[in-house]
Tab-separated table of C-alpha atoms in Angstrom:
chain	number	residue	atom	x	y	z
A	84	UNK	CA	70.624	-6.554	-45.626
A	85	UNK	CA	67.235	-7.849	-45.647
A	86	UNK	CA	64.885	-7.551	-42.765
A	87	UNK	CA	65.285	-10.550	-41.201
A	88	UNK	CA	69.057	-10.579	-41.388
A	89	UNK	CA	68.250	-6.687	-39.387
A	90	UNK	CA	65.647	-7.655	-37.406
A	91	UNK	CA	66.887	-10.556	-35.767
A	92	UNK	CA	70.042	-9.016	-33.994
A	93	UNK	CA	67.690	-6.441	-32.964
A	94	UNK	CA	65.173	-8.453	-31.400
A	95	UNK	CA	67.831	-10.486	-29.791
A	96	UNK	CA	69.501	-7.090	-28.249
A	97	UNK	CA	66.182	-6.235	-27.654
A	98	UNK	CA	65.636	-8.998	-25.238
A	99	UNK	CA	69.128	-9.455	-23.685
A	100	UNK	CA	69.804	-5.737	-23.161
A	101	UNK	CA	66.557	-5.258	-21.451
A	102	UNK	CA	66.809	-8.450	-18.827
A	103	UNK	CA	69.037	-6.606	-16.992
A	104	UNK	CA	66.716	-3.968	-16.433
A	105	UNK	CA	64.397	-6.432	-15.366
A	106	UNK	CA	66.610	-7.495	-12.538
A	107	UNK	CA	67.606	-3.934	-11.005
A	108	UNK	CA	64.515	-1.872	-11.724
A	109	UNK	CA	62.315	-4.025	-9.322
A	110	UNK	CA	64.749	-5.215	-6.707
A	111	UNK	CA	67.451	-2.697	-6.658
A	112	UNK	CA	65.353	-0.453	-3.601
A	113	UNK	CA	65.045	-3.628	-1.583
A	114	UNK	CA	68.708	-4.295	-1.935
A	115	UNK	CA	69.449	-0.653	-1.175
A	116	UNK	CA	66.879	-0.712	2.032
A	117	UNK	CA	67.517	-3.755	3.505
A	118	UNK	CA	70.724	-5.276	2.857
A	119	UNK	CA	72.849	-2.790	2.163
A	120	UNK	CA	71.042	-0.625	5.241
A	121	UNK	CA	70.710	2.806	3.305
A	122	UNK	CA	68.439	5.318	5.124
A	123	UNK	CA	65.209	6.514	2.978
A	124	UNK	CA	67.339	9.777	2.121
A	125	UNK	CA	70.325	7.508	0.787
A	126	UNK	CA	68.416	5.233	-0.911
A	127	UNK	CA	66.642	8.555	-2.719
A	128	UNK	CA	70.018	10.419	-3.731
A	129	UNK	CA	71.102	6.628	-5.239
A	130	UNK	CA	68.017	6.806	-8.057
A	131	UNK	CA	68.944	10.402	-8.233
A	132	UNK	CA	72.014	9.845	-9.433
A	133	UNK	CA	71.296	7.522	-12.330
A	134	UNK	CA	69.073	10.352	-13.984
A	135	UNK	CA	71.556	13.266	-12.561
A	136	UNK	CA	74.122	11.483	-14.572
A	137	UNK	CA	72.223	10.273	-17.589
A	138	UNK	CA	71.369	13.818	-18.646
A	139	UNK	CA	74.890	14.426	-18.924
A	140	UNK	CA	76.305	11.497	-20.785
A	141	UNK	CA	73.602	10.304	-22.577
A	142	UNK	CA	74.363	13.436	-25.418
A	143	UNK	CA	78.084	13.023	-25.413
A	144	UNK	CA	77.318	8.863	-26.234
A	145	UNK	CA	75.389	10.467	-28.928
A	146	UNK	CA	77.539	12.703	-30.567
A	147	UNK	CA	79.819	10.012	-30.104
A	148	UNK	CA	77.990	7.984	-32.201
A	149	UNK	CA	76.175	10.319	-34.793
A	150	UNK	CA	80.218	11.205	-35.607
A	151	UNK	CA	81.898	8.232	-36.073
A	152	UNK	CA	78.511	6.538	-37.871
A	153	UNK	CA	79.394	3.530	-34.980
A	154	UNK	CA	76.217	3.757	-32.967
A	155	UNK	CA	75.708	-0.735	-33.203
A	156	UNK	CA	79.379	-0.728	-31.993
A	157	UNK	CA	78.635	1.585	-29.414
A	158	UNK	CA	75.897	-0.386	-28.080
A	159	UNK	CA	78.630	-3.386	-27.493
A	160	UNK	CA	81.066	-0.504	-25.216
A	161	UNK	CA	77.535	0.815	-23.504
A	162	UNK	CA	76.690	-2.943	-22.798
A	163	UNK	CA	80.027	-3.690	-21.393
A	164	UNK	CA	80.247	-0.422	-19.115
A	165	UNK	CA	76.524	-1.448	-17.377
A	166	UNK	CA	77.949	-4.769	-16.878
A	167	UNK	CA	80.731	-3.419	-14.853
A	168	UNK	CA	78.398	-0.809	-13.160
A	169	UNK	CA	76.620	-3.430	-11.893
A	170	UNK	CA	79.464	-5.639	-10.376
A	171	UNK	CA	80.566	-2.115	-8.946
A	172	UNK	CA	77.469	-1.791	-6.984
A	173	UNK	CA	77.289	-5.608	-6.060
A	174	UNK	CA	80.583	-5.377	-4.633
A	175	UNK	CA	80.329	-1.674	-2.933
A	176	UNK	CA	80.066	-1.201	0.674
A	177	UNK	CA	78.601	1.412	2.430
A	178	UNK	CA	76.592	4.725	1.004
A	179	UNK	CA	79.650	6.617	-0.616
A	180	UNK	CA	80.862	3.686	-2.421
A	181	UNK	CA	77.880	2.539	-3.449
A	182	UNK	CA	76.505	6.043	-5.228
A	183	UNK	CA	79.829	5.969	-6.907
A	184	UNK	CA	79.130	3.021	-7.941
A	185	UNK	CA	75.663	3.711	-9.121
A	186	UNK	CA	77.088	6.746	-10.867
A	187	UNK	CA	79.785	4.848	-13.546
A	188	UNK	CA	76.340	1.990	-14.084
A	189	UNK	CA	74.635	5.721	-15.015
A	190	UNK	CA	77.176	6.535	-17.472
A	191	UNK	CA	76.540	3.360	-19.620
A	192	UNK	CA	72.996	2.124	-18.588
A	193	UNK	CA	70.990	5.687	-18.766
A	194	UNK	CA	72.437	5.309	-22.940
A	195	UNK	CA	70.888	1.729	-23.846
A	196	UNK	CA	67.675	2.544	-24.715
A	197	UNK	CA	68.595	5.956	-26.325
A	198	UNK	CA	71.116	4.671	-28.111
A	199	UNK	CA	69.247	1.498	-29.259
A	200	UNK	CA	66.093	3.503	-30.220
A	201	UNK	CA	68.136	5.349	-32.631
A	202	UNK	CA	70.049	1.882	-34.348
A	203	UNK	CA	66.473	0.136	-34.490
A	204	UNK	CA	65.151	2.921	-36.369
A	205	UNK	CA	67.582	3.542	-38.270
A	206	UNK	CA	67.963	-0.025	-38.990
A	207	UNK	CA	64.200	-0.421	-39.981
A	208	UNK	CA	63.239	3.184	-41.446
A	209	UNK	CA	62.205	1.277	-44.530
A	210	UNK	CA	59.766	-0.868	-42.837
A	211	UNK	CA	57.540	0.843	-40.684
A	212	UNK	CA	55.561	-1.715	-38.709
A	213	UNK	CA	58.947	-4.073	-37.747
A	214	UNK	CA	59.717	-1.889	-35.309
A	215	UNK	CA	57.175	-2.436	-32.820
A	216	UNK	CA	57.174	-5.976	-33.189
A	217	UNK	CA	61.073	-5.633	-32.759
A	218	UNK	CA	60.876	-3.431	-29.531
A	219	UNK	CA	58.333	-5.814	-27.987
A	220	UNK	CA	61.469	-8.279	-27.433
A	221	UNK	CA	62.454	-5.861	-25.038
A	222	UNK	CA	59.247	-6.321	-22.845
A	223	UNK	CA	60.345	-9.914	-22.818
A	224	UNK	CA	63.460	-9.923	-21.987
A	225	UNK	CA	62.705	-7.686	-18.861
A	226	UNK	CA	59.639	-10.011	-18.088
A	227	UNK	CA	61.555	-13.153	-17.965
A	228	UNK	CA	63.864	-11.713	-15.793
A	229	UNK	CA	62.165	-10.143	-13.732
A	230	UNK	CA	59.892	-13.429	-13.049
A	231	UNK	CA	62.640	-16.433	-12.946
A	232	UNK	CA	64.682	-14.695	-10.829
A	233	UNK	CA	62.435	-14.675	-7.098
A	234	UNK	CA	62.024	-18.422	-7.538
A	235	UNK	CA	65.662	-19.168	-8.397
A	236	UNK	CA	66.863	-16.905	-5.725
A	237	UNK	CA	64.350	-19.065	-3.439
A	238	UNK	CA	65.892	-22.124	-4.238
A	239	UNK	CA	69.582	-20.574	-4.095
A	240	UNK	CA	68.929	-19.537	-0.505
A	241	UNK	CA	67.246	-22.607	0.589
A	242	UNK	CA	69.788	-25.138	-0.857
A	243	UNK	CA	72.676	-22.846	1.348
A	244	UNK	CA	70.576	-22.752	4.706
A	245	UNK	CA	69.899	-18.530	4.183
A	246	UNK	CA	66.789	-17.735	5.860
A	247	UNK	CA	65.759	-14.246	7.355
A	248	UNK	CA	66.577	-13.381	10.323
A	249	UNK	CA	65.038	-10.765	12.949
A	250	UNK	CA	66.172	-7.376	12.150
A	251	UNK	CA	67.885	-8.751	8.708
A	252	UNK	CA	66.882	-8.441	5.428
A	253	UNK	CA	64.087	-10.313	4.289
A	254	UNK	CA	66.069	-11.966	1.007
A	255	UNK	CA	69.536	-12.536	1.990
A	256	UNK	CA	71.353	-13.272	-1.140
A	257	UNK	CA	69.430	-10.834	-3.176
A	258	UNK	CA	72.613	-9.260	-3.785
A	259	UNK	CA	73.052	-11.818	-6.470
A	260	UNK	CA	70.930	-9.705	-8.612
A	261	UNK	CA	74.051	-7.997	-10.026
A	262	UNK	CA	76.599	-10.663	-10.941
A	263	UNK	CA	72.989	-12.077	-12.317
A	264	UNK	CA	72.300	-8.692	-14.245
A	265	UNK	CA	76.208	-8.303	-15.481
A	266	UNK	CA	76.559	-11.626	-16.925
A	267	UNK	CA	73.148	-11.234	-18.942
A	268	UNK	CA	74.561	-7.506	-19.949
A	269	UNK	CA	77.979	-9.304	-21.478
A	270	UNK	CA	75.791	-11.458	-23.279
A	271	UNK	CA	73.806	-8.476	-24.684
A	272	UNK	CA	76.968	-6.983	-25.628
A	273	UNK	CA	77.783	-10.025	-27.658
A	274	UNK	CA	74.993	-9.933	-29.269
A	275	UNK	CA	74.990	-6.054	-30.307
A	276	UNK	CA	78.123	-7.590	-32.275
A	277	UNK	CA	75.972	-9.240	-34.813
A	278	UNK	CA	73.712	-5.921	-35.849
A	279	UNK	CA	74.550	-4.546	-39.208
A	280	UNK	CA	76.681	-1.589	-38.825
A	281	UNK	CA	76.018	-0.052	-42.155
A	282	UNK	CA	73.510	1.433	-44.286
A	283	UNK	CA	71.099	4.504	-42.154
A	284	UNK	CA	73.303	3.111	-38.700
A	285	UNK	CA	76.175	3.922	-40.189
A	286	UNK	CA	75.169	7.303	-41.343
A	287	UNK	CA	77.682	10.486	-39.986
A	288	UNK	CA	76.336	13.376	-38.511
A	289	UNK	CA	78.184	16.976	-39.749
A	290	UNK	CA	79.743	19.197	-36.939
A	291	UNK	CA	77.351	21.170	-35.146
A	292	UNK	CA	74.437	19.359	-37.162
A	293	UNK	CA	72.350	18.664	-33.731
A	294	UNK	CA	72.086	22.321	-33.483
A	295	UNK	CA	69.505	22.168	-36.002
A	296	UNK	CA	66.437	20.119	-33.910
A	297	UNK	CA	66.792	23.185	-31.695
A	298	UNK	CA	65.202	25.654	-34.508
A	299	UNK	CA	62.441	23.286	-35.120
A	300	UNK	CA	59.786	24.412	-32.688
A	301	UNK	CA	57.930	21.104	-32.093
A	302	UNK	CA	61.128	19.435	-31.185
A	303	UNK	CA	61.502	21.577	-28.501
A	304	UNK	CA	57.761	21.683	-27.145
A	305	UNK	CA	58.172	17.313	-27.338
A	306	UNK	CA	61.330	17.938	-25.236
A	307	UNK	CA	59.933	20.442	-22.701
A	308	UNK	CA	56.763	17.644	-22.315
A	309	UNK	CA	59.227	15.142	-21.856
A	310	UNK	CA	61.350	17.349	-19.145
A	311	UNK	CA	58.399	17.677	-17.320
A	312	UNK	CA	57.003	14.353	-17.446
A	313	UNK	CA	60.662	13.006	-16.694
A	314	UNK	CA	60.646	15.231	-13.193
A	315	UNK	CA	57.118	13.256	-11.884
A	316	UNK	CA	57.982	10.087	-12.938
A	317	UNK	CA	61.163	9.189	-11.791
A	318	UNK	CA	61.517	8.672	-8.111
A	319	UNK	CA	57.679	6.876	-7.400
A	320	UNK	CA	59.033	3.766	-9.437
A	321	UNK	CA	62.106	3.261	-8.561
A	322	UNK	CA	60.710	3.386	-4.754
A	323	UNK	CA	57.651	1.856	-5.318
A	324	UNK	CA	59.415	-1.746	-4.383
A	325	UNK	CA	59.665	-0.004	-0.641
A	326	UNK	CA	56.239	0.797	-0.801
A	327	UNK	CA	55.319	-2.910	-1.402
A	328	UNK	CA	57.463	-4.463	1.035
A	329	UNK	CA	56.170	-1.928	4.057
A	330	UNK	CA	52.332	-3.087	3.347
A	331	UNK	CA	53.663	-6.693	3.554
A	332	UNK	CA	54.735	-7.683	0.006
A	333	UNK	CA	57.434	-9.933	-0.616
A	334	UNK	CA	59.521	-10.365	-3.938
A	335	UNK	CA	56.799	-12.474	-5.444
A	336	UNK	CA	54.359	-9.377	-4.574
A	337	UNK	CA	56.787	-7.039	-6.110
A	338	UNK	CA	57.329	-8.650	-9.316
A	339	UNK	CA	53.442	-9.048	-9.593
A	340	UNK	CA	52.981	-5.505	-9.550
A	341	UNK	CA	55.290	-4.543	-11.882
A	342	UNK	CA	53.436	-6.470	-14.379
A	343	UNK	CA	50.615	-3.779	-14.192
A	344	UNK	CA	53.852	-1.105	-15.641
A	345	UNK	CA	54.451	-4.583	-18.707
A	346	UNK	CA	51.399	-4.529	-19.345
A	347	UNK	CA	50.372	-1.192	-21.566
């Protein structure tokens, strides 16, 4: 296919698959602290979970895919599975349900971007330079998510009379993040129907053949960098929402500062 018959469904992925992200990356810790009432320790072993869980699924959705030569199709199941993770954890109640909950989102959500950093580059190996401009769809998607959804959310809660309330949480219907987040993840998965499934995606990996990156020693330096980088970073993010809200941020405050992580 040519590249704009390649790089369109990409960019459109790109963009879809990512505004979900941009929903429960900055407001999931609010929900988690003030609506659904988790202590600081529950709210911690939640975002634990999602990386807990991603190290050990995100290889099997790989092998799964470098077998078969499926890895677009994939993307549509992976799409599908975060859209019911996050109806899961919309409708869970209490701290047990709610990390099981955030557990089966792990299982599909922690594989997106793996999974569609190895069909984009597959998909544009012969063009270099389309690949940024292709991935920067994703920044968009998450942006316009991220920034429609505190005013809409405002005028939701003021055209149904919810207001906060002493001792409440501050955004009442902020819960409708995830029913938010799920629909745009079915469209994604809709869209991850239209991406050429042939050519480099399509390509079949040999039994055994992964074992091969681990006798190529800069692989393995890149991965232990990446380990340890991966142990610092996650947790200060995910909580930084928290952080925001204690000095006297609201959503709008929030989403502002996640711009400065856009940004770069």
């Amino acid at each position: 296919p040519s590249l704009a018959r390649r790089g369109l469904p990409l960019a459109a992925y790109w963009a879809l698959g990512m505004a979900p992200f941009g929903l429960s990356l900055p407001y999931l810790a609010l929900y988690l602290r003030e609506n659904a009432e988790l202590s600081g320790a529950q709210v911690g072993a939640v975002f634990a979970v999602m990386p807990a869980v991603g190290i050990l699924v995100q290889p099997i959705w790989g092998v799964l895919a470098d077998r078969s030569g499926l890895r677009a199709r994939s993307l549509v199941a992976i799409s599908l599975g975060t859209a019911l993770g996050l109806f899961a954890i919309g409708r869970a109640q209490g701290f047990a349900s709610i990390l099981a909950a955030t557990a089966l989102f792990a299982v599909f959500a922690r594989a997106v971007i793996p999974m569609l950093l190895s069909v984009s580059l597959s998909a544009l190996d012969d063009h270099p330079h389309a690949f940024g401009w292709v991935r920067a769809f994703g920044t968009v998607g998450f942006a316009a998510s991220m920034f429609a959804f505190p005013a809409a959310l405002e005028t939701y809660q003021a055209s149904h009379g919810l207001a906060a309330t002493p001792g409440g949480p501050t955004e009442p219907a902020l819960g409708l993040l995830f029913p938010t987040a799920a629909a745009l993840s079915v469209i994604a998965a809709a869209a991850a129907l239209t991406i050429p499934n042939r050519g480099a995606v399509a390509l079949r990996a040999a039994r055994g053949e992964w074992k091969v990156l681990l006798r190529n020693p800069r692989f393995v330096r890149l991965l232990t960098v990446c380990t340890l980088a991966f142990l610092f970073v996650n947790g200060p993010m995910e909580i930084f929402p928290i952080l925001v809200r204690e000095r006297g941020g609201n959503l709008e405050s929030v989403r502002d500062m996640w711009l400065f992580m856009l940004v770069p």
